[in-house]
Every structure is written in C-alpha cells, then in structure tokens.
CSV table of C-alpha atoms and ligand atoms in Angstrom, one decimal:
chain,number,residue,atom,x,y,z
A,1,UNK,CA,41.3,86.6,-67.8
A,2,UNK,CA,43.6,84.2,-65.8
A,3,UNK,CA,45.8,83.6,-68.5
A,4,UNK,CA,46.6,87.1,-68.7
A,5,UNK,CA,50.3,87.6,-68.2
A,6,UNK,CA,51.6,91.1,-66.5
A,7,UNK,CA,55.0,91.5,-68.4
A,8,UNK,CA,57.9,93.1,-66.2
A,9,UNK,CA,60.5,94.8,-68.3
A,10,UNK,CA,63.7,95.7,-66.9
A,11,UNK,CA,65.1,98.4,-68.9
A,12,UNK,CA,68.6,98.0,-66.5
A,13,UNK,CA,68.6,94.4,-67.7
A,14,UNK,CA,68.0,95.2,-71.7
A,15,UNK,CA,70.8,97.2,-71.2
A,16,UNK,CA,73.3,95.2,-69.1
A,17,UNK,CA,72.9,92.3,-71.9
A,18,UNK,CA,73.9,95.1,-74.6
A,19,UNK,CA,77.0,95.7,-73.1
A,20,UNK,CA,77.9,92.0,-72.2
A,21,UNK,CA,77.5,91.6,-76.0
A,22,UNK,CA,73.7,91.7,-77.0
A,23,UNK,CA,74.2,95.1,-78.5
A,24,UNK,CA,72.8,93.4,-81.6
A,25,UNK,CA,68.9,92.2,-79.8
A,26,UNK,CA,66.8,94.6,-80.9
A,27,UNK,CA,67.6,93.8,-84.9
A,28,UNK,CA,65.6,90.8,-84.5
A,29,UNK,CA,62.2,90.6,-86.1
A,30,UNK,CA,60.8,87.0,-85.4
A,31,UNK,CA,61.7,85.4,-88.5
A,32,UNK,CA,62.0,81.9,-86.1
A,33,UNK,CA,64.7,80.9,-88.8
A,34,UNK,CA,67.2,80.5,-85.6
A,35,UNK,CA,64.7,78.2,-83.9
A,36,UNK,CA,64.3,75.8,-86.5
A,37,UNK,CA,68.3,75.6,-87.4
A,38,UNK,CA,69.4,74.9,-83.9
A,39,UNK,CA,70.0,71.1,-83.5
A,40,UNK,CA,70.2,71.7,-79.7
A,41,UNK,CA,66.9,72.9,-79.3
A,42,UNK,CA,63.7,70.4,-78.4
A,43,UNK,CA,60.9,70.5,-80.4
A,44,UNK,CA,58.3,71.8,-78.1
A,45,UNK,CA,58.9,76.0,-77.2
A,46,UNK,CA,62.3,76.0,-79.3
A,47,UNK,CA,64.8,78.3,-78.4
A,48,UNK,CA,66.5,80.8,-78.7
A,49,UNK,CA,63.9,83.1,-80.8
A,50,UNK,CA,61.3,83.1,-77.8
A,51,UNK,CA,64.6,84.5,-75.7
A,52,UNK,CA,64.8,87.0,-78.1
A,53,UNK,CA,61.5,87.9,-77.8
A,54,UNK,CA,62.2,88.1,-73.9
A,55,UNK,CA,65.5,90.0,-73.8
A,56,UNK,CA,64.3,92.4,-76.3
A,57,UNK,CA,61.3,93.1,-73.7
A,58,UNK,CA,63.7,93.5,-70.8
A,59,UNK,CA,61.5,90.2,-69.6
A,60,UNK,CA,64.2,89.2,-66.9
A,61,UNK,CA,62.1,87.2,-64.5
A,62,UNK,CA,61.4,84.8,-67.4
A,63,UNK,CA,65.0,84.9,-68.9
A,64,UNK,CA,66.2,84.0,-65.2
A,65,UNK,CA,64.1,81.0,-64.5
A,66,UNK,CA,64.8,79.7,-68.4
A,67,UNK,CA,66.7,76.2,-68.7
A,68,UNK,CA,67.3,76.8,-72.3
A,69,UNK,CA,69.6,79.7,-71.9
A,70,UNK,CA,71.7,76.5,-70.7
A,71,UNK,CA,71.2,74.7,-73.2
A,72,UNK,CA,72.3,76.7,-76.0
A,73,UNK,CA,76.1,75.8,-76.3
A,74,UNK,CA,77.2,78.6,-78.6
A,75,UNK,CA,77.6,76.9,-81.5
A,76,UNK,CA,76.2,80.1,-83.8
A,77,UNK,CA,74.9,78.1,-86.3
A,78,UNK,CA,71.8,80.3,-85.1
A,79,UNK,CA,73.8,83.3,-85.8
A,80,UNK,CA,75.6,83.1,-89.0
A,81,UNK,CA,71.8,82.4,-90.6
A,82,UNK,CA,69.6,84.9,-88.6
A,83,UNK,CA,69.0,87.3,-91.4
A,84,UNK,CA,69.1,90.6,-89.4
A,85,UNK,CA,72.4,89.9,-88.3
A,86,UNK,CA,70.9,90.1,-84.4
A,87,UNK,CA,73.6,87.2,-83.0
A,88,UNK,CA,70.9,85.5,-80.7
A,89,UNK,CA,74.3,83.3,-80.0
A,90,UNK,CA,76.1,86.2,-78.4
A,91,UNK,CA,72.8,87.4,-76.3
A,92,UNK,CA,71.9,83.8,-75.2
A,93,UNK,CA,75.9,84.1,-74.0
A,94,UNK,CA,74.8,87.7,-72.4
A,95,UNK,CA,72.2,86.3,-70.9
A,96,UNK,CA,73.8,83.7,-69.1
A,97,UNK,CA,76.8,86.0,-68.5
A,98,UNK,CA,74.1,88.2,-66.4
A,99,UNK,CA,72.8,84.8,-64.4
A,100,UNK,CA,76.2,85.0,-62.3
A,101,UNK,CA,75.5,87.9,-61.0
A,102,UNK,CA,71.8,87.3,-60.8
A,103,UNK,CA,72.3,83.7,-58.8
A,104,UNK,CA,75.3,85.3,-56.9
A,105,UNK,CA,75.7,84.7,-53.3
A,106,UNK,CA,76.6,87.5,-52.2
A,107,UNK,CA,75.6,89.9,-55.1
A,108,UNK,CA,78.2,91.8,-55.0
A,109,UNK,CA,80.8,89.2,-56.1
A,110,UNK,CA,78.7,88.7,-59.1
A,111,UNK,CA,78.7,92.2,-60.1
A,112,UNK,CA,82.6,92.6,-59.4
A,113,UNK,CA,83.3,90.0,-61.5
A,114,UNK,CA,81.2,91.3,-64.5
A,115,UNK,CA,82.8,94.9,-63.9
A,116,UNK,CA,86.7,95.4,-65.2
A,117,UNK,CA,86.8,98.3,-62.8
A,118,UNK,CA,87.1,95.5,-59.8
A,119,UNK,CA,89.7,93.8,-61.5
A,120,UNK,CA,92.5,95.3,-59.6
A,121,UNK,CA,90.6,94.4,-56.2
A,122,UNK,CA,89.9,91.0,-57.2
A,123,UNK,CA,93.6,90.8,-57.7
A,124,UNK,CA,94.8,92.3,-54.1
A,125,UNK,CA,92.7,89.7,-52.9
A,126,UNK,CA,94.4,86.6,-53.3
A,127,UNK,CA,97.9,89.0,-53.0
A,128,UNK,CA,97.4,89.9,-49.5
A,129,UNK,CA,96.6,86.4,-48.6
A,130,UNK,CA,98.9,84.7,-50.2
A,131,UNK,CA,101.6,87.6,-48.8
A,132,UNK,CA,99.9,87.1,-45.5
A,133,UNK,CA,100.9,83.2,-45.3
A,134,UNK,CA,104.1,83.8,-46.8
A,135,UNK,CA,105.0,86.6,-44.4
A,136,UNK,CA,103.8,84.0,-41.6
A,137,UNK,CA,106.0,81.6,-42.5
A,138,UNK,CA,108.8,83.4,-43.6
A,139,UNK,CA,109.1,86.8,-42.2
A,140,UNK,CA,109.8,88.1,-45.8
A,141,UNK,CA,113.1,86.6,-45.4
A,142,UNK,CA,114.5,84.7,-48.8
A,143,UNK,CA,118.0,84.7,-48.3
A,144,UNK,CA,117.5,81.2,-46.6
A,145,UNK,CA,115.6,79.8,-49.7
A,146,UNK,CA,117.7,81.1,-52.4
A,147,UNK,CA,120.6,79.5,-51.5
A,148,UNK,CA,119.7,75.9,-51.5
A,149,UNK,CA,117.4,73.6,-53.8
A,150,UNK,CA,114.2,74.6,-55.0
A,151,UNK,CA,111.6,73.3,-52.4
A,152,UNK,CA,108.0,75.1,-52.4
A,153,UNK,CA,107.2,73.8,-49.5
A,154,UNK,CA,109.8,76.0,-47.5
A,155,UNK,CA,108.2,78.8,-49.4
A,156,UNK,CA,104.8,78.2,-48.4
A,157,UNK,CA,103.8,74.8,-46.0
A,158,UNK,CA,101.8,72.8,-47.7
A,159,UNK,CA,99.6,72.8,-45.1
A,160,UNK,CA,99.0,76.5,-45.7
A,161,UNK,CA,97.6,75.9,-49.4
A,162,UNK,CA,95.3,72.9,-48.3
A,163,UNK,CA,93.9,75.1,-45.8
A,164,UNK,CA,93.4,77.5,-48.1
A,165,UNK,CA,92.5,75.8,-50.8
A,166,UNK,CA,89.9,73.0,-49.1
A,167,UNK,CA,88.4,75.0,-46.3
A,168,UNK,CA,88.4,77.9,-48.6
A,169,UNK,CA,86.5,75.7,-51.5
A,170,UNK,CA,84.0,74.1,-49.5
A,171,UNK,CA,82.5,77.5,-48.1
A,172,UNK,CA,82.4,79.0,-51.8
A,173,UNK,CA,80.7,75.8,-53.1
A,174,UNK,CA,78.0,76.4,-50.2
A,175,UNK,CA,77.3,79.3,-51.4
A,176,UNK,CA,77.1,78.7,-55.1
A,177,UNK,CA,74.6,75.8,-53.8
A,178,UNK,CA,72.4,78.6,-52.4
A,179,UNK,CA,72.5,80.3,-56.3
A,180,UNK,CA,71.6,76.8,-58.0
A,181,UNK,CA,68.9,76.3,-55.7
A,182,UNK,CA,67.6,79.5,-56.5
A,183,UNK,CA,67.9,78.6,-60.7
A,184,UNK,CA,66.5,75.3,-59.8
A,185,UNK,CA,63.4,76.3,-57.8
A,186,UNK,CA,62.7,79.2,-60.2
A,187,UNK,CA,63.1,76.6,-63.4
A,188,UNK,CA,60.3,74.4,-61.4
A,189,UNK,CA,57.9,77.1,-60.3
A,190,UNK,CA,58.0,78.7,-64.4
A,191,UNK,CA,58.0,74.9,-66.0
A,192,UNK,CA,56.4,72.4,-63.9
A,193,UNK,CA,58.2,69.6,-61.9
A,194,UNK,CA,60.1,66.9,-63.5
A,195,UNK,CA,58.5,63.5,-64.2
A,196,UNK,CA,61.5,61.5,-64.4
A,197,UNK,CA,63.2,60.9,-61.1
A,198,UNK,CA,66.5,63.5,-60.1
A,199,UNK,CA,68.6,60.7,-59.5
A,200,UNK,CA,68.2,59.2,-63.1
A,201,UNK,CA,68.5,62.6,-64.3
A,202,UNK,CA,71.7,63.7,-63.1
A,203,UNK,CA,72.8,59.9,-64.0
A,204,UNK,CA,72.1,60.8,-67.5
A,205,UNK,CA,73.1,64.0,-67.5
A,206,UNK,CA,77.0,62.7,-66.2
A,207,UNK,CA,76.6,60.3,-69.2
A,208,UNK,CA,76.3,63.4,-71.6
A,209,UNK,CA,78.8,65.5,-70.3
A,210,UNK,CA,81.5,63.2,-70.4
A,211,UNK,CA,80.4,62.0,-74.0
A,212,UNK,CA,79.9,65.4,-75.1
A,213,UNK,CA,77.7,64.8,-77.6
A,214,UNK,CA,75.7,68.0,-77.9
A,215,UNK,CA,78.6,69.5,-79.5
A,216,UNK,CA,78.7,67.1,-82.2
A,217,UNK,CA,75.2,68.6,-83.1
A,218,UNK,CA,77.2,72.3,-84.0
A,219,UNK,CA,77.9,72.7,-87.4
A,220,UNK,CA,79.2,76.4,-87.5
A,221,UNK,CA,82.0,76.0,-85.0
A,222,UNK,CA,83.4,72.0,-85.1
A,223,UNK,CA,86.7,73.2,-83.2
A,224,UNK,CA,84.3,73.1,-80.0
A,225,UNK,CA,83.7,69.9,-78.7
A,226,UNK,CA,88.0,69.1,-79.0
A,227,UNK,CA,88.7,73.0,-77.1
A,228,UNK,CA,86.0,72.0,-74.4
A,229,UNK,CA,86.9,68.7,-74.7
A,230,UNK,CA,90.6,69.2,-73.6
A,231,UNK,CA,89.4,71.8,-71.1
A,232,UNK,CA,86.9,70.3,-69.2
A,233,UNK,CA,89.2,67.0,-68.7
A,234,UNK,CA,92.4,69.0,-68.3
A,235,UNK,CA,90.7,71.0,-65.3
A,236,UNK,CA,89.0,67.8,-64.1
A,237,UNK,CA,92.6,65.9,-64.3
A,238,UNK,CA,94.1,68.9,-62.4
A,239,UNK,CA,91.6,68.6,-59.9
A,240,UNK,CA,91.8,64.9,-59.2
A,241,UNK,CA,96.1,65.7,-59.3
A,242,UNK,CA,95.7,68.0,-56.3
A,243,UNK,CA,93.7,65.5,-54.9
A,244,UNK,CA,95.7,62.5,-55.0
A,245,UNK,CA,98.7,64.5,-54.2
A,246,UNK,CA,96.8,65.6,-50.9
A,247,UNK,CA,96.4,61.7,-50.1
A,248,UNK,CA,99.4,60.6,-51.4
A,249,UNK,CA,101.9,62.7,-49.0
A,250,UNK,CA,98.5,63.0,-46.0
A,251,UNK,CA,98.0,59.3,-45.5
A,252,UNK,CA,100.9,57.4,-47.1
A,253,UNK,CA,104.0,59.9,-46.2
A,254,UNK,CA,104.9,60.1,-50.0
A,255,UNK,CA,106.5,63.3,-51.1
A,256,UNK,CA,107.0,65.9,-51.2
A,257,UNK,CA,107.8,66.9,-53.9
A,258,UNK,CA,106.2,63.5,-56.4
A,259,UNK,CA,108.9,62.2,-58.5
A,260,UNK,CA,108.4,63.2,-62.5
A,261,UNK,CA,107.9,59.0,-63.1
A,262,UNK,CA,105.0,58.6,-61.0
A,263,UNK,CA,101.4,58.4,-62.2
A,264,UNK,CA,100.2,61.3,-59.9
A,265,UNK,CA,103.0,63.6,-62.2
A,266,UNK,CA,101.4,61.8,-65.4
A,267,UNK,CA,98.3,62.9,-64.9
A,268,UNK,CA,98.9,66.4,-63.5
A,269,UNK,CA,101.0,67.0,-66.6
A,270,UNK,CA,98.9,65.7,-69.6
A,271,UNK,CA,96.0,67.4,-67.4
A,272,UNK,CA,97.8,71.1,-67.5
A,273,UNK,CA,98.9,70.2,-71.4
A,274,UNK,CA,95.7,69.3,-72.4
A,275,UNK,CA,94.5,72.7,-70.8
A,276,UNK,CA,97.0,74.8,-72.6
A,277,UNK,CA,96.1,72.9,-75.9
A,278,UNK,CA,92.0,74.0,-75.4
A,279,UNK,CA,92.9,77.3,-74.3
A,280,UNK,CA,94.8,77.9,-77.2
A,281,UNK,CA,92.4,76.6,-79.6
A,282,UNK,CA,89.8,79.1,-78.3
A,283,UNK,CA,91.6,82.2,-78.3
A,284,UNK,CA,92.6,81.5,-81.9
A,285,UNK,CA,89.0,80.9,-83.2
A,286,UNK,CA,87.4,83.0,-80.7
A,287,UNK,CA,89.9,85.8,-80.9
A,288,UNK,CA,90.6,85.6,-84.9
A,289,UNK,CA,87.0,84.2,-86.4
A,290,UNK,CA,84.7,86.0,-83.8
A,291,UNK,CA,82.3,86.7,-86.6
A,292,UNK,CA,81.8,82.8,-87.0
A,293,UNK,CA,83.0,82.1,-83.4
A,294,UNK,CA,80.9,84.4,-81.4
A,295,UNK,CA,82.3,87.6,-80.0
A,296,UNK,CA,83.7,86.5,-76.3
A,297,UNK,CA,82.5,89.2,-73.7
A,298,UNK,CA,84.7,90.7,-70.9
A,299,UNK,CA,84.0,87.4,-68.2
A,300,UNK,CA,84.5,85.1,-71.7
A,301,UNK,CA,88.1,86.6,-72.0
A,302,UNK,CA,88.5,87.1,-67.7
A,303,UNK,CA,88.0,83.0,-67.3
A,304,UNK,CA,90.3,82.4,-70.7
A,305,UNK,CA,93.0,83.8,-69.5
A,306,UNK,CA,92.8,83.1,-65.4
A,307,UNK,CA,92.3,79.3,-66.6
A,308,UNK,CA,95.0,79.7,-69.0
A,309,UNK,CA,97.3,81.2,-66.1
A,310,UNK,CA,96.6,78.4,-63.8
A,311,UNK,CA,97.7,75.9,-66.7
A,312,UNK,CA,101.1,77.7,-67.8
A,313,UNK,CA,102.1,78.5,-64.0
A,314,UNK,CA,101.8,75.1,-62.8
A,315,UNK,CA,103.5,74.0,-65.7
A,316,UNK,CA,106.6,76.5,-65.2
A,317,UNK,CA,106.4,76.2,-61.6
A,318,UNK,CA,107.5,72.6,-62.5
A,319,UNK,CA,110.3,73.4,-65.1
A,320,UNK,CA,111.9,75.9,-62.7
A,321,UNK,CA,111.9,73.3,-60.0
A,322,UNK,CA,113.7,70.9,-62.2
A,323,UNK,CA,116.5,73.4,-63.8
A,324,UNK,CA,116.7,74.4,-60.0
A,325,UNK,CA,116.3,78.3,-60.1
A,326,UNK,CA,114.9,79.6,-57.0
A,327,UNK,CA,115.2,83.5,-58.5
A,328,UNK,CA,112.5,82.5,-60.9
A,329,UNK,CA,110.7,79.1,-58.9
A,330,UNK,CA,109.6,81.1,-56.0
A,331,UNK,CA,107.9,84.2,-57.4
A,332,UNK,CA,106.4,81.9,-60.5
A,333,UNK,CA,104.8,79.6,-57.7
A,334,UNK,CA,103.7,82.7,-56.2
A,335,UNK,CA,101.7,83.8,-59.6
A,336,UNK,CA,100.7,80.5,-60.2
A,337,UNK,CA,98.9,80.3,-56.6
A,338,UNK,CA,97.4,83.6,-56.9
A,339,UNK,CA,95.9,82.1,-60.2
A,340,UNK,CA,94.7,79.3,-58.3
A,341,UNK,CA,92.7,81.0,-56.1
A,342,UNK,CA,91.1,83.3,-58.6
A,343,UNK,CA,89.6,80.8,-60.3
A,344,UNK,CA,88.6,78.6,-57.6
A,345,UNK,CA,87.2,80.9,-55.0
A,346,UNK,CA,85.5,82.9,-57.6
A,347,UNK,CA,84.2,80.0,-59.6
A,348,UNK,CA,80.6,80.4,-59.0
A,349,UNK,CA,80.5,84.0,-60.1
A,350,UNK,CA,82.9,83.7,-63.5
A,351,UNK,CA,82.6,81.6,-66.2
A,352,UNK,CA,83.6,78.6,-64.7
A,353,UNK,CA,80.1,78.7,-62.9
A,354,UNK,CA,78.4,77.6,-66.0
A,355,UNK,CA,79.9,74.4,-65.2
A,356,UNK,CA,77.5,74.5,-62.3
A,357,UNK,CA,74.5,76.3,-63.9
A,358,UNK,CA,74.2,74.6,-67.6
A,359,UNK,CA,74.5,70.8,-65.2
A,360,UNK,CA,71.5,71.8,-63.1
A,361,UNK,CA,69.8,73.1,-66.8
A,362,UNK,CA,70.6,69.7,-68.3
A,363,UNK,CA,69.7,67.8,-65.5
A,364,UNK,CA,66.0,69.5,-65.2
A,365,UNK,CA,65.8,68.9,-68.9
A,366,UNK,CA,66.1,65.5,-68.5
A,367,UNK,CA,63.3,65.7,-65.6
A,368,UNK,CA,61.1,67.1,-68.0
A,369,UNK,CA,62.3,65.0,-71.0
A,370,UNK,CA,63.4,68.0,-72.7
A,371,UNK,CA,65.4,67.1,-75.1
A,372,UNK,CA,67.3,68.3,-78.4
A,373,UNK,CA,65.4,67.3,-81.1
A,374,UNK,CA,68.7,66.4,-83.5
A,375,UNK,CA,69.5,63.7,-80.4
A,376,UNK,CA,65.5,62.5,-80.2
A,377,UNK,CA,66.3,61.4,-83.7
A,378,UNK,CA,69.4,59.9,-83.4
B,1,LIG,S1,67.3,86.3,-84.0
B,1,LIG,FE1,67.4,86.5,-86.2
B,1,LIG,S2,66.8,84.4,-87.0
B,1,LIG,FE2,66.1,84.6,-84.8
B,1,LIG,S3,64.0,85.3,-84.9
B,1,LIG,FE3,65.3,87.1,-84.7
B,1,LIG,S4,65.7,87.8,-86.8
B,1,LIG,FE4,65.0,85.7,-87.0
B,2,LIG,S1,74.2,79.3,-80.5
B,2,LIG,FE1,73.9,77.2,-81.3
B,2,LIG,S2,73.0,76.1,-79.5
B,2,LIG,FE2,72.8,78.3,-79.1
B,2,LIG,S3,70.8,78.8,-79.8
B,2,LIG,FE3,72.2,79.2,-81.5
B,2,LIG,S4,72.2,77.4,-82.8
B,2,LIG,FE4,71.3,76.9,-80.8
C-alpha cells in the first residue's frame, strides 16, 4: 500500500494549458510513438508521452516539479508523427508557459504576463517611469534639445538608466532566484538528489549551451539552432555592450557617446544584427509553417516581438543619432528604453525566463546523468 499514489487533478490547470496552446491534449491515446522519436529524450522514463499522460489528468504537482518539460526544445519532430494529431510539442511549450506563473515571485506578475488583458498596464509601467526621470531632468521642456546635436544623455542622464537598469535588475533577479529555487527543490524532492557534484554540472551544462548541440538532434525544424543561435549571442553580446559601455565611460572617462570605430560599437552592433536576423527567422517559420513549426502561444509572440523591439530601437536610436534628427532620436530612444525595461524587469515571468528555468533543468539532468539518449550515443 505504500506505493499507492493519490493523484491531484487540477481541472483549472487542464484548462489553462488548453488555452496556452494544448487544446489538442486530450487526442492523445498512449501510442508512446512520440517517446521513442524524440532524440532529446533519455532512455530511462522518456518524455514527453508520460507528460501527456499528466497534463491530460490535470496532474500539475508532477508537471511542476518535471525537468523534462525543460528539456524538450520544441523541435516537433514528436508532433508531426503523433498519430492523433495531439501536438505533445505545443503542450510541453503550454506547460512550461504555465511554470512562469507557477514559479513567479510575486504571482501576480506571472499571471499578468500570461493575460493580454494586462498588456496595457504592463506598458504604463515602464511609461510613467521613464516619463517620471525625463520630467526630472527636464521639466518636459525640449525646446533646449531640439536645437542642438543629438546627445541622449541630455535627454535622459546616464546615470538615470544605470540606476534603473542595474539596481532595478538585481532586485528582479532576486526574486526569480526565489522561483528557481522553488523548481529546483521540487525537481529533488520528486527525483532524488544528484550524484554528480553541482559545480561539474553547471560546468557542463555552460559547455552545452554555448555548443548548442541539442538542437542539432531536431530533425523537423533545422532553422532552430541558427534563430536561437543568433538570439541567444545577440542578447548575450547586447548585454556584455551595456556593460562595457558602463566601465568604459565609469572608470576610464570614455564617452559619451562611443565612437562607431571602437570595439565596444562592434560588438553592440553585430550583437543587435544578429538579434534582428534570429528574430526574423522565427517569425517567418513560426508565423508561416506553424503546423511544422509549432503554433507560438500569446507569451511565444509577447517575448518575439518585445526582444525584437529592443533589437530595432537600439539600432534606430543609433541611425538617428548619426543623420542628427533630434525630432525623431529622442522619442525613438524613448521607445527603445521602454523596450528595455519590459524585457528585463519582466524577464523571469516571460519567455525570456526559460533562459533561467530550462539551465537549472539541464543542470539537474546532468546531476542525475540524465541524459538524451541520441547524445549518450554520440
Ligand atoms: S501524443 Fe501522440 S504520439 Fe504521443 S502518446 Fe499521445 S497519441 Fe501517441
Ligand atoms: S518537441 Fe522535440 S524535443 Fe520536445 S518532446 Fe517533441 S520531439 Fe522531443
């Protein structure tokens, strides 16, 4: 009798994975063929048919505390071959569209970001505190700025954006350690502790990312690893820009703004390029082969486009600084930092957060040496 399980469905769960794009769950009868065509998943307990099993029974506890859900890349080759047409690719992505909001510290921002009706409010946010600063600063009063070169930092003070930007960042990241925790505790207390040691893990897990060689192990959708390619070292490249830009005008007095010939310019460029490249890529497959692609829910299309924004604005921001327009500089930096902080102080509760969730998946994977079985062979 004690290996009698009690099951908890969640009938609000069943249907909040419907309409993030499960709609298709309960066609599933257990065939298993998805299991045994997905190169990412390990031997041992292959996914994603047993998460079929669980979303069809509402079974969110286990769903919740599941590393595989991470480690399911949406490739669909699991999809275009399940024979009922039930898309376990698009509820694997519902699932893990629902762990935001499940992990989110507080809830709430989770659920806003899930729910189009709290767009507009997610907008006003970043307005009114990027209007706040600007009012500050400059009373409202452009006449001054419009009639001499384009310079954002009479706009806003840089000062003003690190503040906001830094301070802001390491609060949010606090608290989307408190979410991971949560995953990672409830992955140990559902699977066991790790036998190799964290350190190694995460050392391994670095290696993979950067390699990205899970995606090599998609056959349905090859355009992947290049889009997430571009993407993840576009946003990483943007991020180490802001960075060395902070350093280079803090401690050695450089700037601003950074000439167009120097290195810091090279990389902030090719990084916001590489972006819009990736970007693109996606929205063509995703938006023009979603049968094939997978069907991108409403966060899918919410952290397309915000990333997207961020990429185009910072790019235009720089063009109009260099034909000299104030008319059209100013309010296009103005977009392009409301787009900033949408995606960065949101991060853990968007799609960006999987960058946080599938690392901590991977990583205890590797504790527990689960691992694909297409890269065990390799
Ligand atoms: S999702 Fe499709 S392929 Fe997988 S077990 Fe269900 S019916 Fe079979
Ligand atoms: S979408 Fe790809 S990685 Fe995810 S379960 Fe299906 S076959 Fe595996």
């Amino acid at each position: 009798m004690s290996d009698v399980k009690l099951l908890k469905p969640d009938s609000d769960f069943q249907r909040r994975l419907r309409s993030a794009g499960g709609d298709s769950l309960n066609k599933c009868y257990q065939c298993a063929t998805c299991a045994a065509v997905c190169n990412l998943s390990p031997e041992a307990k292959p996914f994603p048919r047993k998460e079929m099993l669980a979303a069809g029974w509402g079974l969110k506890d286990d769903l919740m505390t599941d590393p595989d859900v991470w480690l399911c890349y949406q490739c669909n080759d699991c999809s275009v071959r399940c024979p009922r047409g039930a898309k376990p690719g698009e509820v694997m992505a519902a699932v893990r569209s629902y762990a935001f909001e499940h992990f989110a510290v507080p809830s709430f921002m989770g659920r806003a970001l899930n729910n189009p009706a709290a767009l507009p409010l997610l907008f006003l946010i970043p307005i009114l505190v990027i209007g706040a600063l600007l009012f500050i600063h400059t009373g409202f009063d452009f006449s001054p700025l419009h009639a001499g070169d384009v310079e954002y930092r009479l706009f806003i003070p840089h000062g003003y954006i690190e503040m906001l930007f830094i301070s802001g960042n390491v609060f949010i990241f606090a608290l989307a350690a408190l979410g991971l925790l949560k995953y990672y505790n409830g992955m140990q207390r559902a699977w066991g502790s790790g036998q190799i040691g964290f350190i190694r893990a995460v050392y391994e897990t670095i290696l993979e990312i950067i390699t990205h060689n899970r995606f090599e192990k998609c056959d349905t959708n090859r355009y992947r690893k290049l889009a997430h390619f571009l993407i993840f070292f576009g946003f990483m490249g943007a991020m180490a820009t802001a960075g060395l830009a902070l350093i280079a005008m803090v401690v050695f007095h450089y700037g601003p703004p950074i000439e167009m010939s120097h290195p810091i310019k090279w990389l902030g460029n090719a990084s916001g390029i590489a972006m819009v490249v990736g970007l693109t890529i996606v929205i063509v497959q995703r938006g023009g082969n979603a049968e094939r692609a997978g069907k991108p829910n409403y966060s899918h299309w919410l952290f397309i486009w915000m990333t997207l924004s961020v990429a185009a604005t910072g790019l235009l921001t720089q063009i109009m600084r260099l034909i000299n327009e104030p008319v059209l500089a100013y309010p296009m930096y103005f977009v392009h930092l409301v787009a900033v902080f949408f995606l960065l102080w949101y991060a853990p509760y968007s799609q960006l957060g999987h960058m946080f969730y599938r690392t901590i998946a991977l990583v205890y994977a590797r504790s527990i040496d689960r691992q694909p079985r297409a890269l065990k062979a390799a």
